[in-house]
PDB file of C-alpha atoms in Angstrom:
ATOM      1  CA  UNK A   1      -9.836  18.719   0.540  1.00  0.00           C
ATOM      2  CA  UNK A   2      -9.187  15.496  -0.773  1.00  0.00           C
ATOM      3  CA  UNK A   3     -10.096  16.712  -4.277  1.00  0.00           C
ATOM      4  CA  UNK A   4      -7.275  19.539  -4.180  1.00  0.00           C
ATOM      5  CA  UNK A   5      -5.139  17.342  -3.049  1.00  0.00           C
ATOM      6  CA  UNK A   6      -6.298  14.871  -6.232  1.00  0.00           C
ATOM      7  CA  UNK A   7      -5.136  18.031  -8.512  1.00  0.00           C
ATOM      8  CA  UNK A   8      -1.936  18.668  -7.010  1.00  0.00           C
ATOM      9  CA  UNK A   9      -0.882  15.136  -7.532  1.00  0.00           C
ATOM     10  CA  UNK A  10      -2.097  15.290 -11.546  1.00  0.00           C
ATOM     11  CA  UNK A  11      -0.007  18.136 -11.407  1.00  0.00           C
ATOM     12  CA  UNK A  12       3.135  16.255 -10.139  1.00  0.00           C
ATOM     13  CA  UNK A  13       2.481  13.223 -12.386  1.00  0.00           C
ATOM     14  CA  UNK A  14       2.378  15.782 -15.486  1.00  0.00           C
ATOM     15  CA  UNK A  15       5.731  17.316 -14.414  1.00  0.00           C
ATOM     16  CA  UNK A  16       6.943  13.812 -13.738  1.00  0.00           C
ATOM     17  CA  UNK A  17       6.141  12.923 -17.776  1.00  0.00           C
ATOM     18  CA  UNK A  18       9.168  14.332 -18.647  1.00  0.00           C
ATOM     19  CA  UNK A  19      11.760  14.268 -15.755  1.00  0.00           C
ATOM     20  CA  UNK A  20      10.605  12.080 -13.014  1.00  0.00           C
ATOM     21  CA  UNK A  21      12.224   8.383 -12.563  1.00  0.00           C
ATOM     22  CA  UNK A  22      10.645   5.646 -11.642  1.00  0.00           C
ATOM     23  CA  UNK A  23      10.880   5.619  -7.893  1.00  0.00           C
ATOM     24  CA  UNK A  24       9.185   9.053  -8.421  1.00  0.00           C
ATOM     25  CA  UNK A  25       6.588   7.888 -10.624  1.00  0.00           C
ATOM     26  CA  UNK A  26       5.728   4.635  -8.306  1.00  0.00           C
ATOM     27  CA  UNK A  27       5.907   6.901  -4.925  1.00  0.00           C
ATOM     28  CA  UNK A  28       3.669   9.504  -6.755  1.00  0.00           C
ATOM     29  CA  UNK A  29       0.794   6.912  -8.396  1.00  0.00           C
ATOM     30  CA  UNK A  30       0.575   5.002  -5.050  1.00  0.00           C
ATOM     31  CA  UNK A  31      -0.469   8.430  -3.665  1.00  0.00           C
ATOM     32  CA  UNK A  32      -2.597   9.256  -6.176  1.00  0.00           C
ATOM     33  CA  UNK A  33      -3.979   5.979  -5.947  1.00  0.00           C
ATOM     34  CA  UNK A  34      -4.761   6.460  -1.665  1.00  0.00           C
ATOM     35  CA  UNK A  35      -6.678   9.500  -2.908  1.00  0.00           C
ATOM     36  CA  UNK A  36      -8.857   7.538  -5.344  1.00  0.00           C
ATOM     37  CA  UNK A  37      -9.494   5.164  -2.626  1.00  0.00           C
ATOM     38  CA  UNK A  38     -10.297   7.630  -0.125  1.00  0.00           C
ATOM     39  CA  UNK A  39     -12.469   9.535  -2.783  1.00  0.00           C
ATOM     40  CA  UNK A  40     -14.128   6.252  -2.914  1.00  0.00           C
ATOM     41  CA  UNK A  41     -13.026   5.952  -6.718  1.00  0.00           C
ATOM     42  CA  UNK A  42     -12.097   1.664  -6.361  1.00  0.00           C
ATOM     43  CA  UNK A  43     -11.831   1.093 -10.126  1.00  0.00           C
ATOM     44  CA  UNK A  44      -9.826   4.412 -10.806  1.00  0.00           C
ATOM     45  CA  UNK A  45      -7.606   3.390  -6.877  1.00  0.00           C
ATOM     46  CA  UNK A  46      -7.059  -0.275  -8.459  1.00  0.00           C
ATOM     47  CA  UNK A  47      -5.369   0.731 -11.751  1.00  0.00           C
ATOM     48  CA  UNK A  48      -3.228   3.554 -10.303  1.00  0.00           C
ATOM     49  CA  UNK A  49      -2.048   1.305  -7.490  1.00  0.00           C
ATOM     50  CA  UNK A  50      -1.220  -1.544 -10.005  1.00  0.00           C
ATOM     51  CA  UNK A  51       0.351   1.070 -12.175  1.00  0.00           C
ATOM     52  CA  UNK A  52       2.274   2.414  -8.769  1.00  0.00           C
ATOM     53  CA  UNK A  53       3.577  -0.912  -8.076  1.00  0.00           C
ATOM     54  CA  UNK A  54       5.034  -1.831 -11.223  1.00  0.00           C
ATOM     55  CA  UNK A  55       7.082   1.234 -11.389  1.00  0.00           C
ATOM     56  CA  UNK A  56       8.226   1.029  -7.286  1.00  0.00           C
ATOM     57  CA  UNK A  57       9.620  -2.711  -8.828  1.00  0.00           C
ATOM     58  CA  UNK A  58      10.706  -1.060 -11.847  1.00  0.00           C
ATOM     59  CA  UNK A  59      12.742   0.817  -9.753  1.00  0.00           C
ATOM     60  CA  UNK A  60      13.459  -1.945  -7.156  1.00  0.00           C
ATOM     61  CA  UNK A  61      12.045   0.424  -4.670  1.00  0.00           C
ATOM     62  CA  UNK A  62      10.418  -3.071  -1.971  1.00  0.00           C
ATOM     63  CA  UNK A  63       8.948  -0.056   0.335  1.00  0.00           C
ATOM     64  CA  UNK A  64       6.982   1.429  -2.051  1.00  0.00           C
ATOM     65  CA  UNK A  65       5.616  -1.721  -4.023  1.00  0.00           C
ATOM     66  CA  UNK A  66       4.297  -2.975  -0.805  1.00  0.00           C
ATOM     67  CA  UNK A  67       2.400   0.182  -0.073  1.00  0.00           C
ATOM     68  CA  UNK A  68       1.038  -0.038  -3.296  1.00  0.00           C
ATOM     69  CA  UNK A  69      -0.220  -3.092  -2.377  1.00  0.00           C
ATOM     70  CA  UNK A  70      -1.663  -2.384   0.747  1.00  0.00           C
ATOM     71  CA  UNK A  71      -3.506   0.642  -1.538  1.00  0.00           C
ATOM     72  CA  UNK A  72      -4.674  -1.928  -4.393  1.00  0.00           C
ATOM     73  CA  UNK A  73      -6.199  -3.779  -1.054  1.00  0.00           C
ATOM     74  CA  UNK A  74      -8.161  -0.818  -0.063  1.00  0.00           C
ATOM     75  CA  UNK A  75      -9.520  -0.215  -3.991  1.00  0.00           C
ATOM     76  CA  UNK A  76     -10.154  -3.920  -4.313  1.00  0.00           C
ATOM     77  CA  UNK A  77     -12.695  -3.781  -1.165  1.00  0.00           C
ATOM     78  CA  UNK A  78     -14.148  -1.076  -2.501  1.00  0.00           C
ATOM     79  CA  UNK A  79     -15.144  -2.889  -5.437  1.00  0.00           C
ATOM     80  CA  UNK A  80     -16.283  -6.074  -3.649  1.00  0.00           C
ATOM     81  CA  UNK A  81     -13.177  -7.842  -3.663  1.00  0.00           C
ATOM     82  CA  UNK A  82     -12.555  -8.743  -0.816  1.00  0.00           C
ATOM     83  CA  UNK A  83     -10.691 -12.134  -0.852  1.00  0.00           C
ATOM     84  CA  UNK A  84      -8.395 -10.531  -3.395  1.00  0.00           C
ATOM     85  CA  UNK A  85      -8.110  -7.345  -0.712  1.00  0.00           C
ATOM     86  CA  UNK A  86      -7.121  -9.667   2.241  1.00  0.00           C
ATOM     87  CA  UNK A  87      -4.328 -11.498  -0.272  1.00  0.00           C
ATOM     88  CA  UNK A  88      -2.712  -8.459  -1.087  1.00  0.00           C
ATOM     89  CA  UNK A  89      -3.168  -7.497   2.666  1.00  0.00           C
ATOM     90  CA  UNK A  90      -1.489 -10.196   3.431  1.00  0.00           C
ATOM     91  CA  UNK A  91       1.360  -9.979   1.639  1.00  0.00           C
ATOM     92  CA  UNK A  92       1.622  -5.893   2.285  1.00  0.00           C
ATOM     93  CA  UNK A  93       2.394  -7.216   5.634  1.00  0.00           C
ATOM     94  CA  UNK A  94       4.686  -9.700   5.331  1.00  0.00           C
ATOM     95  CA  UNK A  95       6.894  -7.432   2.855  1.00  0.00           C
ATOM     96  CA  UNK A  96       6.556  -4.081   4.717  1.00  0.00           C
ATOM     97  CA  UNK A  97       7.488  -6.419   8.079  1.00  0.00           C
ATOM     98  CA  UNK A  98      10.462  -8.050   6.077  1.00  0.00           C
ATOM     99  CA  UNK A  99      11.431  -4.528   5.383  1.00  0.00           C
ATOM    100  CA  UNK A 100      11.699  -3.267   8.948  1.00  0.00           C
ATOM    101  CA  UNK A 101       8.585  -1.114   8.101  1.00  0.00           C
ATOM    102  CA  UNK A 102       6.728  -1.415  10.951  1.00  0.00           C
ATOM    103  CA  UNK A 103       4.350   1.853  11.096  1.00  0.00           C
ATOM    104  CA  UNK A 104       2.907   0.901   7.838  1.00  0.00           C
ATOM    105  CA  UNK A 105       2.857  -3.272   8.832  1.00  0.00           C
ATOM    106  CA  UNK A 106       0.518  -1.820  11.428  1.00  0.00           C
ATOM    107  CA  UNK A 107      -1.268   0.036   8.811  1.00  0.00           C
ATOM    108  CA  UNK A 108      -1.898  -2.881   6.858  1.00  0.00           C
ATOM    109  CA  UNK A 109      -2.956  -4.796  10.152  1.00  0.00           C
ATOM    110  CA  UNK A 110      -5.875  -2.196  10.834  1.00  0.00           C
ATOM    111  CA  UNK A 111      -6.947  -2.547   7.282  1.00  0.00           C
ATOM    112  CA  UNK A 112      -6.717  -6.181   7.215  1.00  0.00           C
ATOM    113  CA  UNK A 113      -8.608  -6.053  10.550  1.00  0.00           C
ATOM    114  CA  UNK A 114     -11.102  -4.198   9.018  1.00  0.00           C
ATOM    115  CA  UNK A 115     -11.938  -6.406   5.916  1.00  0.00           C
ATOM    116  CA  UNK A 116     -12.147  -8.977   8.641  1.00  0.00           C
ATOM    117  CA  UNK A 117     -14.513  -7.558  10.967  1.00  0.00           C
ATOM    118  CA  UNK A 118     -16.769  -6.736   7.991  1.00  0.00           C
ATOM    119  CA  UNK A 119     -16.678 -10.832   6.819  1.00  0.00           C
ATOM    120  CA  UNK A 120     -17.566 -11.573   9.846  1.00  0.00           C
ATOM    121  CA  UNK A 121     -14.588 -13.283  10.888  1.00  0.00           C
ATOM    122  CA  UNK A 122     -14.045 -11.457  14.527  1.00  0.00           C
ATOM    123  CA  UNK A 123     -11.785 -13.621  15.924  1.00  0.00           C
ATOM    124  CA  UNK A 124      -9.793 -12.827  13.408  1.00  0.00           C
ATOM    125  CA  UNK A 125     -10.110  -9.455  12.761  1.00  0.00           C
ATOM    126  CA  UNK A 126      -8.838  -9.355  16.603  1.00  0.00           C
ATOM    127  CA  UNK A 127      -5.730 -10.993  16.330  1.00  0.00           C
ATOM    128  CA  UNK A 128      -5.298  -8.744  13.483  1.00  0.00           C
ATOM    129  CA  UNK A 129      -5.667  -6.096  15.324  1.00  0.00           C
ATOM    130  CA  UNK A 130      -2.753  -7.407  18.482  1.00  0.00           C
ATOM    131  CA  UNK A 131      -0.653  -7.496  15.715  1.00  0.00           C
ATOM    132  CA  UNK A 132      -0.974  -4.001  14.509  1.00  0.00           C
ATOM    133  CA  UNK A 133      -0.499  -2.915  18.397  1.00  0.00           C
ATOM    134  CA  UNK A 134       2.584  -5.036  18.416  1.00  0.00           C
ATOM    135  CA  UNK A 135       3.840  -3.582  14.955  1.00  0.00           C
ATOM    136  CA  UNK A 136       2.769  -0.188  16.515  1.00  0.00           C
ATOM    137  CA  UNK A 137       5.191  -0.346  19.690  1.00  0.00           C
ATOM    138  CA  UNK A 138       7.944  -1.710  16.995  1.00  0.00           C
ATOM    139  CA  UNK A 139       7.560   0.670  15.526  1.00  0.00           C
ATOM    140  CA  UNK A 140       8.045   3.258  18.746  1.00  0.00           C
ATOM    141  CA  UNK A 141      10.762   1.558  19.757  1.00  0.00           C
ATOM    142  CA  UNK A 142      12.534   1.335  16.415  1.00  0.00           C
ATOM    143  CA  UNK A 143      12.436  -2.611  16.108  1.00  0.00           C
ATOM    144  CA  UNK A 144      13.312  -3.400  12.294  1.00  0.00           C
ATOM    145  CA  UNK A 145      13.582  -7.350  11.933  1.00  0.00           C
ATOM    146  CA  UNK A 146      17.192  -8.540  11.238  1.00  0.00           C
ATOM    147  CA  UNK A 147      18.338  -8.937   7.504  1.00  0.00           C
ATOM    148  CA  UNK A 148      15.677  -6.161   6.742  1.00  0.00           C
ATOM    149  CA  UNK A 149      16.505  -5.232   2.534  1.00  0.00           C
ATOM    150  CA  UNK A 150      15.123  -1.878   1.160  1.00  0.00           C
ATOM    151  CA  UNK A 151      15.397  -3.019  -2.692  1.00  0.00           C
ATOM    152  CA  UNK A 152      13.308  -5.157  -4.272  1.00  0.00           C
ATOM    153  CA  UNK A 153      15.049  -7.831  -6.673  1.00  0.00           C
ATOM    154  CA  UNK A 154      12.375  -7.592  -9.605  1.00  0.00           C
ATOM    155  CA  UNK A 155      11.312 -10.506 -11.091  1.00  0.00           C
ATOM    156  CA  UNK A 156      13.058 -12.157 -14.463  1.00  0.00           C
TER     157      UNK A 156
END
């Protein structure tokens, strides 16, 4: 299934070639990029998320440059990075939180959690995992963080 779904988004990114813009492009490599990862395909899932995120800030799209890097997380621990993984973690959370995102904060908790519990580092990897139940009911409840900025000011 995964594999279909890998073709269909080829497919999109060949149509995008000529007409997409760049919040397209970035929304479309950050899924293609999930896939990768899921495929277990780190190297391939580390490039298209980098390439993802540097059109979502090309495009000063904040929501989708922090997925991106919560999916370059996921392809660096695939390829035994994991103190690079938890950094990028890291900040996926504090950005997708900033944004009033919380569903996908709590996505990034879990993950972080994860990467945690395999270091090791349980204590950790449960507080990790309070916060993602406390971004999840946020979430339910519609809690966005005051201040909360969709666009991305892109670096100079």
């Amino acid at each position: 299934m995964l594999g279909e779904a890998q073709k269909l988004i080829l497919e999109v990114v060949g149509l995008l070639e000529d007409d997409g813009d760049d919040y397209d492009r970035g929304y479309v490599l950050d899924a293609q990029a999930e896939v990768a990862v899921a495929l277990g395909r780190g190297a391939d899932g580390v490039e298209l998320a980098r390439s993802a995120r540097a059109w979502a800030v090309r495009s000063r799209d904040a929501f989708v440059a922090a997925r991106a890097r919560r999916t370059l997380a996921g392809a660096l621990r695939l390829e035994g990075r994991p103190a690079e993984a938890e950094a990028e973690l890291r900040l996926a959370v504090t950005e997708l939180t900033a944004l009033g995102r919380q569903l996908s904060a709590a996505a990034a908790w879990r993950a972080l959690a994860a990467l945690l519990d395999d270091a090791g580092r349980t204590e950790e990897a449960a507080e990790a995992l309070r916060l993602e139940r406390e971004a999840s009911a946020a979430a339910q409840a519609g809690g966005a963080p005051p201040g909360a900025s969709p666009v991305l000011t892109p670096p100079t």
